[in-house]
XYZ file of C-alpha atoms in Angstrom:
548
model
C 44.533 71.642 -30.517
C 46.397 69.244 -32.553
C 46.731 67.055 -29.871
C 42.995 67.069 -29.218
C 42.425 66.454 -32.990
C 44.892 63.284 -32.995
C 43.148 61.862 -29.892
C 39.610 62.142 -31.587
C 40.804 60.444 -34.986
C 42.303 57.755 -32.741
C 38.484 57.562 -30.844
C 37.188 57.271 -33.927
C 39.246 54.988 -36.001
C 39.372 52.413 -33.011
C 37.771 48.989 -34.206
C 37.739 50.211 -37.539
C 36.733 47.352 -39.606
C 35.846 45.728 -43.477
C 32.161 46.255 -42.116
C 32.998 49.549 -41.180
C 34.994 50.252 -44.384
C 32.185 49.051 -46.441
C 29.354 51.238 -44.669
C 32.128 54.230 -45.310
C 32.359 53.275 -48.882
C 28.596 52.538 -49.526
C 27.634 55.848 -47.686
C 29.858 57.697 -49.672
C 28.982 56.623 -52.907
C 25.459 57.177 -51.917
C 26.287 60.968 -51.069
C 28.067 61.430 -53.879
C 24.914 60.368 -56.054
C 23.213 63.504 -54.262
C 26.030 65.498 -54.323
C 27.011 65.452 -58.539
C 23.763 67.235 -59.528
C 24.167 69.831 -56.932
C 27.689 70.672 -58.120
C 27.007 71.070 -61.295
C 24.147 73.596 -60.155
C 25.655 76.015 -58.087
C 28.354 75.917 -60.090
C 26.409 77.162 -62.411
C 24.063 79.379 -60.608
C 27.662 81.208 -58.599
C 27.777 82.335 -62.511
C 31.019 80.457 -63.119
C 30.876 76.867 -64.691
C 29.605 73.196 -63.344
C 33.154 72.023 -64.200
C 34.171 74.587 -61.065
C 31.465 73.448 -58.601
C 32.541 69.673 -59.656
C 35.967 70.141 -59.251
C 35.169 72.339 -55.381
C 33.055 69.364 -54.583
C 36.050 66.902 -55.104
C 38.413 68.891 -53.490
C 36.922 69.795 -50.709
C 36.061 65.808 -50.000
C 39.804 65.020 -50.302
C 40.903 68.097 -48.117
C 37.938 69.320 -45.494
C 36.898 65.688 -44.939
C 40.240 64.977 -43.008
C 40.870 67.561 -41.347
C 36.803 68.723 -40.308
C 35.570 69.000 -37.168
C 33.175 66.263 -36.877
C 33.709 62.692 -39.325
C 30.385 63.525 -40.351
C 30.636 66.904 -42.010
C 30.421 66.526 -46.054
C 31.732 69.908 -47.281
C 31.181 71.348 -51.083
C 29.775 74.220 -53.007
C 26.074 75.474 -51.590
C 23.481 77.494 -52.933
C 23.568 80.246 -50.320
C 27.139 80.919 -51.263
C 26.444 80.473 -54.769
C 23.878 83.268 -54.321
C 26.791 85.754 -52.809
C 28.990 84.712 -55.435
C 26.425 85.933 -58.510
C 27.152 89.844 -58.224
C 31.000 89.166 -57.302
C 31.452 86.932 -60.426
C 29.633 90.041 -62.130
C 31.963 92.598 -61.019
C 35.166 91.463 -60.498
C 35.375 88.065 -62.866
C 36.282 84.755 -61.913
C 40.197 85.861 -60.809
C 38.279 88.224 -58.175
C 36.102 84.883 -56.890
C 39.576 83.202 -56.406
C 41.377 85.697 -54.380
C 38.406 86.623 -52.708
C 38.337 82.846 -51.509
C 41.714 82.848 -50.999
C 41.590 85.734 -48.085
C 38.011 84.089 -47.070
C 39.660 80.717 -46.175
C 42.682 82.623 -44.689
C 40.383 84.352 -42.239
C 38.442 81.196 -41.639
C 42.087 79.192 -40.629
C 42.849 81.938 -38.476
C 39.545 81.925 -36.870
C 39.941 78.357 -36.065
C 43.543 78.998 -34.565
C 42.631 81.735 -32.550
C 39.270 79.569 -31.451
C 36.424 81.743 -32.654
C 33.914 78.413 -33.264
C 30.905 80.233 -30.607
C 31.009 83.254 -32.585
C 27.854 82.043 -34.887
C 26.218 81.495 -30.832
C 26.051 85.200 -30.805
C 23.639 85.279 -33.777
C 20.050 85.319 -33.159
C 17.907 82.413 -34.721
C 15.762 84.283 -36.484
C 18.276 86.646 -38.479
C 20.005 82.816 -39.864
C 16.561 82.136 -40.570
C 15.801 85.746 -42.336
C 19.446 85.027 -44.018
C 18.886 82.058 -45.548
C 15.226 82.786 -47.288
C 16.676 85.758 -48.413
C 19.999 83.625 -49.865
C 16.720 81.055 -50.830
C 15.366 84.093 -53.201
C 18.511 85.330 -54.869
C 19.045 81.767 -55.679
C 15.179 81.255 -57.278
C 15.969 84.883 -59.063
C 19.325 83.940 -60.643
C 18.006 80.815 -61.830
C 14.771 82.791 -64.056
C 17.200 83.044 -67.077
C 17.941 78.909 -67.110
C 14.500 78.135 -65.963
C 13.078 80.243 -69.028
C 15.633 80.356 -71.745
C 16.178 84.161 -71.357
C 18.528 86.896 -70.986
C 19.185 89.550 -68.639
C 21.650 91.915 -67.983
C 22.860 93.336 -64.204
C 25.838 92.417 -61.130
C 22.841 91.042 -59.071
C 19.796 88.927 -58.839
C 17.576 92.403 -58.446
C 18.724 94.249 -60.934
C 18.399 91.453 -63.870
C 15.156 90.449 -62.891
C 14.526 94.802 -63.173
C 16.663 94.463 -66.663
C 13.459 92.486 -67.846
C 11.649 95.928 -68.143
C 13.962 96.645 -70.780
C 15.142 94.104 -72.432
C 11.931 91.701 -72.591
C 10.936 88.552 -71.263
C 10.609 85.840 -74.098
C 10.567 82.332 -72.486
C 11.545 79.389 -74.365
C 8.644 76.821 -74.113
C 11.333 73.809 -74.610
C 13.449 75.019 -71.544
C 10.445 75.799 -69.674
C 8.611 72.310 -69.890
C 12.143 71.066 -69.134
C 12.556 72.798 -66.149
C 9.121 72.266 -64.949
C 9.408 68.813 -65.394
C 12.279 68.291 -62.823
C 10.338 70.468 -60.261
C 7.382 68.311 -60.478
C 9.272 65.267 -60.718
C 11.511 66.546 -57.265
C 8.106 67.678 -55.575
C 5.985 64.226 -55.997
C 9.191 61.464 -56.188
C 8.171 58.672 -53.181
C 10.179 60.103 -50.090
C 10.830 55.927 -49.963
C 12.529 55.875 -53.542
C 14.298 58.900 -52.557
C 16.729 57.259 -50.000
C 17.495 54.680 -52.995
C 17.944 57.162 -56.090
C 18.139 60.615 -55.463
C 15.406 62.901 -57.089
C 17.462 65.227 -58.601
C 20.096 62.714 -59.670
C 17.145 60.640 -61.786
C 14.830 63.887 -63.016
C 18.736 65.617 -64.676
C 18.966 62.398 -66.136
C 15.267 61.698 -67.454
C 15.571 65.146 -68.624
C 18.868 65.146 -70.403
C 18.062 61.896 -72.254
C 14.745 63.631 -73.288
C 16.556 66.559 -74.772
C 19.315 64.115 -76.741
C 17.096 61.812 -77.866
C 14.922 64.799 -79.135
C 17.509 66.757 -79.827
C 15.945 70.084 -77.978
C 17.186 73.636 -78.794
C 17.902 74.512 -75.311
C 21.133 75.561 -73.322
C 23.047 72.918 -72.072
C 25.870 72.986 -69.529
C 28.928 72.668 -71.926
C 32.410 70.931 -71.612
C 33.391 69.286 -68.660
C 37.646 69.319 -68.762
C 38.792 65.934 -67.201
C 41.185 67.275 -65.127
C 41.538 68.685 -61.519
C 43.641 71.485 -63.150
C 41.934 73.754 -65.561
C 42.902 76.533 -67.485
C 41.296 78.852 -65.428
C 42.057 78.602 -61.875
C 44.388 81.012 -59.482
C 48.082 81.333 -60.129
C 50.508 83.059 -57.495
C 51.433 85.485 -60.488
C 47.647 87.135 -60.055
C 48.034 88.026 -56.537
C 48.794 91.735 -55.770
C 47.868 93.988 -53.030
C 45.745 96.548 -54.259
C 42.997 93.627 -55.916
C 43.254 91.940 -52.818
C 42.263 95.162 -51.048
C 39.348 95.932 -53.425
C 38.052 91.736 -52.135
C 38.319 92.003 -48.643
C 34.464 92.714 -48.016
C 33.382 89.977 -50.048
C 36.170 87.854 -48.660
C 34.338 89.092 -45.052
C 31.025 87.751 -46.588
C 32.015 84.710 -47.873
C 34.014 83.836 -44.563
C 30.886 84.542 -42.248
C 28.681 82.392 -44.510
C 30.772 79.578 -44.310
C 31.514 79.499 -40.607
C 27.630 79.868 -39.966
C 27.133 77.421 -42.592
C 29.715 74.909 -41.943
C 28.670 75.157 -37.971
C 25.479 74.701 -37.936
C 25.692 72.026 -40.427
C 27.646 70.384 -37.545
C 25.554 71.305 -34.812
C 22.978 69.944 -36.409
C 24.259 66.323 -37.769
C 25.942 66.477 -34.150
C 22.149 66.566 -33.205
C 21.515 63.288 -34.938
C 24.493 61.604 -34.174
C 25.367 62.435 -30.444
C 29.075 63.441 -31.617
C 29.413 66.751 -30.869
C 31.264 69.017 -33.761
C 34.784 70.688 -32.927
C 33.932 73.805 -34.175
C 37.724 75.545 -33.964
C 38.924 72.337 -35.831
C 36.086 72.717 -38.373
C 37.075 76.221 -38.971
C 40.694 75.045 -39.345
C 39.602 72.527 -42.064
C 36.972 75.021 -43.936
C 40.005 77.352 -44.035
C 43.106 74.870 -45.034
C 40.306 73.944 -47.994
C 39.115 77.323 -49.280
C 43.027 78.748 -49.055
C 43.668 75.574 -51.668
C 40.694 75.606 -53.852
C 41.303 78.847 -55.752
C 44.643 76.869 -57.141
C 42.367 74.482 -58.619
C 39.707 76.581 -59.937
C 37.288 75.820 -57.707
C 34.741 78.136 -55.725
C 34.662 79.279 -52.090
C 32.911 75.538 -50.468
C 31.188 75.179 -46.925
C 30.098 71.919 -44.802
C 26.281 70.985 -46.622
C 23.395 70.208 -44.609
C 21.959 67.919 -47.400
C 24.650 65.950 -48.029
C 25.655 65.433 -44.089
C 22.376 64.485 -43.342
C 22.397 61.496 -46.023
C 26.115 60.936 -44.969
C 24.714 59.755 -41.725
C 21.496 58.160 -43.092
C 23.297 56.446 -44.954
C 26.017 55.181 -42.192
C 28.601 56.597 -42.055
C 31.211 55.799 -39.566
C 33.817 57.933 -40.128
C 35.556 60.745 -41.992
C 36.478 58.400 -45.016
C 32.887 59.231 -46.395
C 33.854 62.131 -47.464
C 37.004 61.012 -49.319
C 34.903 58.522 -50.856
C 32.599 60.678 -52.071
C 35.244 62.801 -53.718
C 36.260 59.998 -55.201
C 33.173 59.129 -56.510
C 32.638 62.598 -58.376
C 35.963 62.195 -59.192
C 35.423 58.858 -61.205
C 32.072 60.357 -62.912
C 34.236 63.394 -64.385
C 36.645 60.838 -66.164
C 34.074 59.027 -67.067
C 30.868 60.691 -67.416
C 31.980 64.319 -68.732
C 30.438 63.850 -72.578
C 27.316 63.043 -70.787
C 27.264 65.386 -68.155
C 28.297 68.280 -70.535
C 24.955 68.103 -72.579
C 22.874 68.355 -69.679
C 20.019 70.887 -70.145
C 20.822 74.258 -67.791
C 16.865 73.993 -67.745
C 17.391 70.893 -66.151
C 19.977 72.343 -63.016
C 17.862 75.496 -62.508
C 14.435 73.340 -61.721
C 16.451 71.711 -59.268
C 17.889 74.533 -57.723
C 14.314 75.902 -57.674
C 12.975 73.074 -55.578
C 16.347 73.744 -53.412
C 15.720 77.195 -52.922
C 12.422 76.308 -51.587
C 13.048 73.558 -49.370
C 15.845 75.739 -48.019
C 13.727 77.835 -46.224
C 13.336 76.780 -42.636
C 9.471 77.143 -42.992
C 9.210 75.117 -39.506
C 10.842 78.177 -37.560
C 9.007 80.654 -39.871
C 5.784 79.386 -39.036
C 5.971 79.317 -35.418
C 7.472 82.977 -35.385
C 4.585 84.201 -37.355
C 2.008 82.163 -35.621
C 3.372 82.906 -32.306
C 3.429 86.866 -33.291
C 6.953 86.835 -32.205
C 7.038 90.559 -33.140
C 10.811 91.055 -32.494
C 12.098 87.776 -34.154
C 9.768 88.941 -37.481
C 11.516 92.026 -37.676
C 14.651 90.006 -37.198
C 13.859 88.083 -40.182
C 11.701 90.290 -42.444
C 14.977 92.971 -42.414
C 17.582 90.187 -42.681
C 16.091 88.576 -45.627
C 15.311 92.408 -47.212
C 18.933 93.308 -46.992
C 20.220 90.119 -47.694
C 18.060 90.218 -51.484
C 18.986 94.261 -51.277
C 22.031 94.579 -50.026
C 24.687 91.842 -49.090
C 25.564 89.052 -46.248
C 27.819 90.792 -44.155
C 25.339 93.877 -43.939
C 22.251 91.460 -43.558
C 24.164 90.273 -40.671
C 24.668 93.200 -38.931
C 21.749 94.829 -39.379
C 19.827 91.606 -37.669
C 21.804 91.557 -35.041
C 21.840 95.250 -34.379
C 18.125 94.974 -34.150
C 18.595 91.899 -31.980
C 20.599 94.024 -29.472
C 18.067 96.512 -29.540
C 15.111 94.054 -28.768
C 17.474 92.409 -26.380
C 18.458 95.579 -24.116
C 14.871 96.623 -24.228
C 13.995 93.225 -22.499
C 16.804 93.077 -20.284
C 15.789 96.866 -19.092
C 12.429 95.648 -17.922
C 12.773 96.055 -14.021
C 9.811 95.061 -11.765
C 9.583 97.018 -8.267
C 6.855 95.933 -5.619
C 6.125 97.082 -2.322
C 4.544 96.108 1.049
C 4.060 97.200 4.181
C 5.857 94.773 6.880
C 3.350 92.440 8.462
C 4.945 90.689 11.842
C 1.790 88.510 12.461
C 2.871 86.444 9.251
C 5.912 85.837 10.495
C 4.438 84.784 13.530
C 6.501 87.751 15.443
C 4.805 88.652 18.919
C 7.816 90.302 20.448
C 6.178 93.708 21.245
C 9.731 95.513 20.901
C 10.290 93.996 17.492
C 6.074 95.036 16.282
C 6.857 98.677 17.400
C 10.303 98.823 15.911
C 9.043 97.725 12.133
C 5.845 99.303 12.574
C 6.113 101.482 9.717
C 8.255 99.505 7.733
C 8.009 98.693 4.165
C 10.072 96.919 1.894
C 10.850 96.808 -1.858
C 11.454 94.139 -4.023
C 13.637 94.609 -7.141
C 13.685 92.045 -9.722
C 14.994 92.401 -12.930
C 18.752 93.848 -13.722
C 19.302 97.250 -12.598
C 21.213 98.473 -15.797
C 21.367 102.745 -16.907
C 17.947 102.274 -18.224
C 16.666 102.083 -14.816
C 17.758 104.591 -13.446
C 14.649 106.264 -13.235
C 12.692 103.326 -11.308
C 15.052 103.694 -8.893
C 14.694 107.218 -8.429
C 10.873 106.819 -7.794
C 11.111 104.835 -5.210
C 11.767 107.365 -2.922
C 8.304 108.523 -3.315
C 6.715 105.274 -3.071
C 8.585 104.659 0.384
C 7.170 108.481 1.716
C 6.486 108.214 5.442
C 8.317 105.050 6.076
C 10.787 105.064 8.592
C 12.638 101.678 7.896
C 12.689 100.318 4.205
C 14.312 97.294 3.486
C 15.532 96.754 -0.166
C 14.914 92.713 -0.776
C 17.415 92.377 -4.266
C 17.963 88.658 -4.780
C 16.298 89.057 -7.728
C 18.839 91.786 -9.364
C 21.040 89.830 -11.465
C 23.490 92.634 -12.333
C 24.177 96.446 -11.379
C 25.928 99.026 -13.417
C 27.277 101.915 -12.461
C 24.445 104.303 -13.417
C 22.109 102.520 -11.570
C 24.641 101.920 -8.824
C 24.828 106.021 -8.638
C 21.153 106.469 -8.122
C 20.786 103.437 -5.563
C 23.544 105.864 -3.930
C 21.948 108.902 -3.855
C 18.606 107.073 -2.653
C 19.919 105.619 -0.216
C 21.458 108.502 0.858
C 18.278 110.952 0.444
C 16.447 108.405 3.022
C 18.893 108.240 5.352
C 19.050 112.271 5.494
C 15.343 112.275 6.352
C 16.357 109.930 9.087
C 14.745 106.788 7.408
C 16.811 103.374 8.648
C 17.618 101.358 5.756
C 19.179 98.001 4.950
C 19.741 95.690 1.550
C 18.924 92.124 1.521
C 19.364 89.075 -0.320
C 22.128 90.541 -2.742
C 23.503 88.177 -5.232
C 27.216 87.872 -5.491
C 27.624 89.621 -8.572
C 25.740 92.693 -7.487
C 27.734 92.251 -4.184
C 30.646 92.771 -5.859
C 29.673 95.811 -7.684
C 28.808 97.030 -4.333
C 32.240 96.572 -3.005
C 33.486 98.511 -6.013
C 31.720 101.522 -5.293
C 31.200 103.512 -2.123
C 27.726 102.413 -1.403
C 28.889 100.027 1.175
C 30.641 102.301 2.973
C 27.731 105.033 3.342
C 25.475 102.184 4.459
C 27.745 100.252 7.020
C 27.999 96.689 5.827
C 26.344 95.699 8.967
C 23.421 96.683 7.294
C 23.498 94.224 4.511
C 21.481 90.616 5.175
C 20.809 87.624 3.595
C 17.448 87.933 3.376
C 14.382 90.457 4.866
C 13.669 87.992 7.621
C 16.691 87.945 8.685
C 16.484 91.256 9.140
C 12.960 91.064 11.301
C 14.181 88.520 13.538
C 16.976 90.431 14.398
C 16.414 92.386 17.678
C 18.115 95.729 17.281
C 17.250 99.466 19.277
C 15.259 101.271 17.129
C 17.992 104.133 15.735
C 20.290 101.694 15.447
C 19.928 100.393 11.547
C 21.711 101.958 9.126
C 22.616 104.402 11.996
């Protein structure tokens, strides 16, 4: 692996250039334009601080970036884990977030090393899809309090926005018409300006100048500490076993979200740049980072889809973007911190609004509802409900438990024709061979011939009544297990009792091989298997003498 990973650096470093350097810096300057505002956001919205999603967004630039997967890949904190973070913040307090990363990025590096990258192949499209509008909701719901200038009280998005009931809902019209003002401003900003100056970079500006020059009673972010080592961050001293034991489900959550995360964010700037991602090496990277972060006082960070995707807009060439982008942030922190601590949390939670929405994959959503997919809408309808309900990790498994379901139900679908043997079509005259396959019929199975089958199989035997020869044509039978395997068996060996000849044709070598593992070759007489039904016709054999 590591020799795989210095060959690809050496790939991509070769003719590496001051034009090349300059795109690198350029592009990462530009992503670190789009990236500042989202730190500070889901920093904020994880229900830490935006000096922690600041300080995760520099250090994972100076530590994934170099080791990722793909040059491309422009890792930092994201809304969806943001949104798991809210009711673990809640419960266990910022020390819990930091071991919880901690064992999250340990399971992630060990992943990588023990090359688990097509794991996230095994999820079905539509529960990602159901996943991330329900991560796309707890994010809108946890930002209601910034958005409106109130209060609520509860370890997750649900039960504050229930806490209303009791404690009120009095909305601050200064924080509202600040907020409101950076949605519109994100929704209706020329998608041409956009690629210069980022939307949400100019409207938390526009909006932050408002409210000093003004001087607006609303919430603003607070002090930014210039200095990659704050107060509150994880020291070795606050590891034990029995708080690490109490994390390890969250630690599960976060460490699913940011494989799926951090590999489709690669398969998809992979997509646009025809450099495909090394997902175990991305793993390895996403783990070495979230194993350091917690020692920094940062928050668990994944590869971004934004910010990848205007990596490579904006040129990138190779992993150096992402240093350079750190870099950047790191530069506005020393020197921007005053300013960036009196930004309106109005401000962050209208762009996080707009986030949440755009977010949702409303492309895929649309053609599974206009399609009337009905299995991939229950995919997604339960995913999102117990991702807003419950957490990731069960959201997960309860999609794909109902994709497995859907799944073997399709798989079991088995289709069984019959005909009678016609010898004219074949243009057979010989009157030996018309009278031997007189009464002939054969059956074609298509489909895979798994245990829910078995009963299809065991009706054939009624369907072939009266037939003295039947020949089974099965190059359509793409598997056989051993329940169907038993009733093919006692079939087979029903017919032949009542003196019927058979003989099985066109079996694939998979389903051969199954055959050789059980005794059904034997009771048949492997000169009774062909290649195909006409090669069974055109053989000239006594009558009596098949499967005889």
């Amino acid at each position: 692996m590591l020799h795989n990973f210095a060959v690809s650096l050496k790939q991509e470093f070769k003719g590496y250039n001051a034009s090349k350097l300059t795109q690198d810096l350029m592009a990462g300057l530009t992503v670190a334009a789009v990236a500042l505002p989202l730190a500070l956001a889901f920093g904020v919205s994880s229900g830490a601080d935006a000096a922690a999603g600041l300080i995760t967004a520099i250090i994972a630039g100076l530590i994934m970036s170099p080791l990722s997967g793909g040059y491309y890949q422009i890792s930092g904190p994201t809304g969806a884990m943001a949104a798991i973070l809210m009711s673990l913040v809640a419960t266990y307090g910022m020390e819990g977030v930091y071991i919880a990363t901690l064992i999250a990025g340990v399971l992630l590096l060990l992943s990588g090393l023990l090359r688990l990258g097509k794991l996230t192949a095994f999820i079905p499209a539509p529960v990602i899809t159901g996943f991330t509008s329900g991560i796309a909701v707890i994010i809108a719901l946890g930002q209601i309090d910034n958005f409106f200038g109130t209060s609520s009280q509860g370890t997750s998005a649900i039960a504050k926005l229930f806490s209303y009931a009791s404690l009120g809902f009095s909305p601050n019209i200064t924080a509202v018409l600040l907020g409101a003002f950076v949605v519109l401003f994100m929704v209706f900003f020329p998608k041409k300006w956009n690629a210069i100056v980022p939307a949400s970079l100019l409207s938390i500006i526009l909006a932050t100048a408002v409210s000093l020059l003004m001087k607006l009673d609303v919430s603003v972010v607070g002090e930014i500490p210039k200095t990659l080592i704050p107060e509150s961050r994880l020291t070795l001293s606050a590891l034990n076993l029995e708080t690490a034991g109490s994390l390890v489900t969250p630690a599960i959550s976060i460490a699913i979200l940011g494989m799926i995360e951090s590999l489709l964010c690669g398969a998809s700037a992979g997509r646009m740049t025809g450099v495909r991602l090394n997902s175990n090496q991305e793993l390895i990277a996403q783990g070495v980072g979230n194993i350091l972060l917690p020692f920094f006082g940062g928050i668990p960070a994944t590869a971004a889809i934004a910010r990848t995707s205007v990596a490579v807009k904006s040129g990138a060439r190779t992993r150096l973007v992402g240093i350079f982008h750190a870099v950047g942030l790191l530069i506005s922190m020393f020197l921007l911190a005053p300013v960036m601590s009196q930004i309106p949390l109005a401000a962050l939670a209208g762009v996080l609004m707009v986030t949440a929405w755009r977010m949702n994959e409303w492309e895929s959503i649309h053609y599974i509802f206009s399609h009337k997919f009905k299995g991939a809408m229950l995919e997604f309808v339960a995913t999102m409900a117990a991702t807003i309900i419950f957490d990731l990790t069960a959201a997960i498994l309860i999609g794909v438990l109902i994709g497995l379901v859907f799944l073997v139900t399709r798989l079991s679908f088995i289709e069984i024709n019959y005909e009678d043997v016609d010898m004219k079509r074949m243009n057979i005259t010989d009157p030996v061979l018309c009278e031997r396959y007189n009464n002939a019929k054969v059956v074609y199975i298509t489909g895979p011939m798994i245990f829910a089958n078995t009963q299809a199989v065991t009706d054939i035997a009624a369907k072939v009544e009266g037939a003295d020869t039947v020949l089974f044509s099965m190059r359509g039978v793409s598997n056989i297990d051993i329940s169907c395997a038993q009733a093919l068996r006692e079939l087979i060996q029903g017919l032949r009792n009542q003196g019927v000849d058979v003989a099985l044709c066109g079996l694939p070598t998979r389903t051969m091989k199954m055959m050789q593992r059980t005794d059904l070759k034997n009771i048949i007489g492997e000169e009774n298997f062909y290649w195909s039904v006409e090669r069974v016709l055109l053989t000239n054999r006594a009558k009596g003498k098949l499967a005889a």
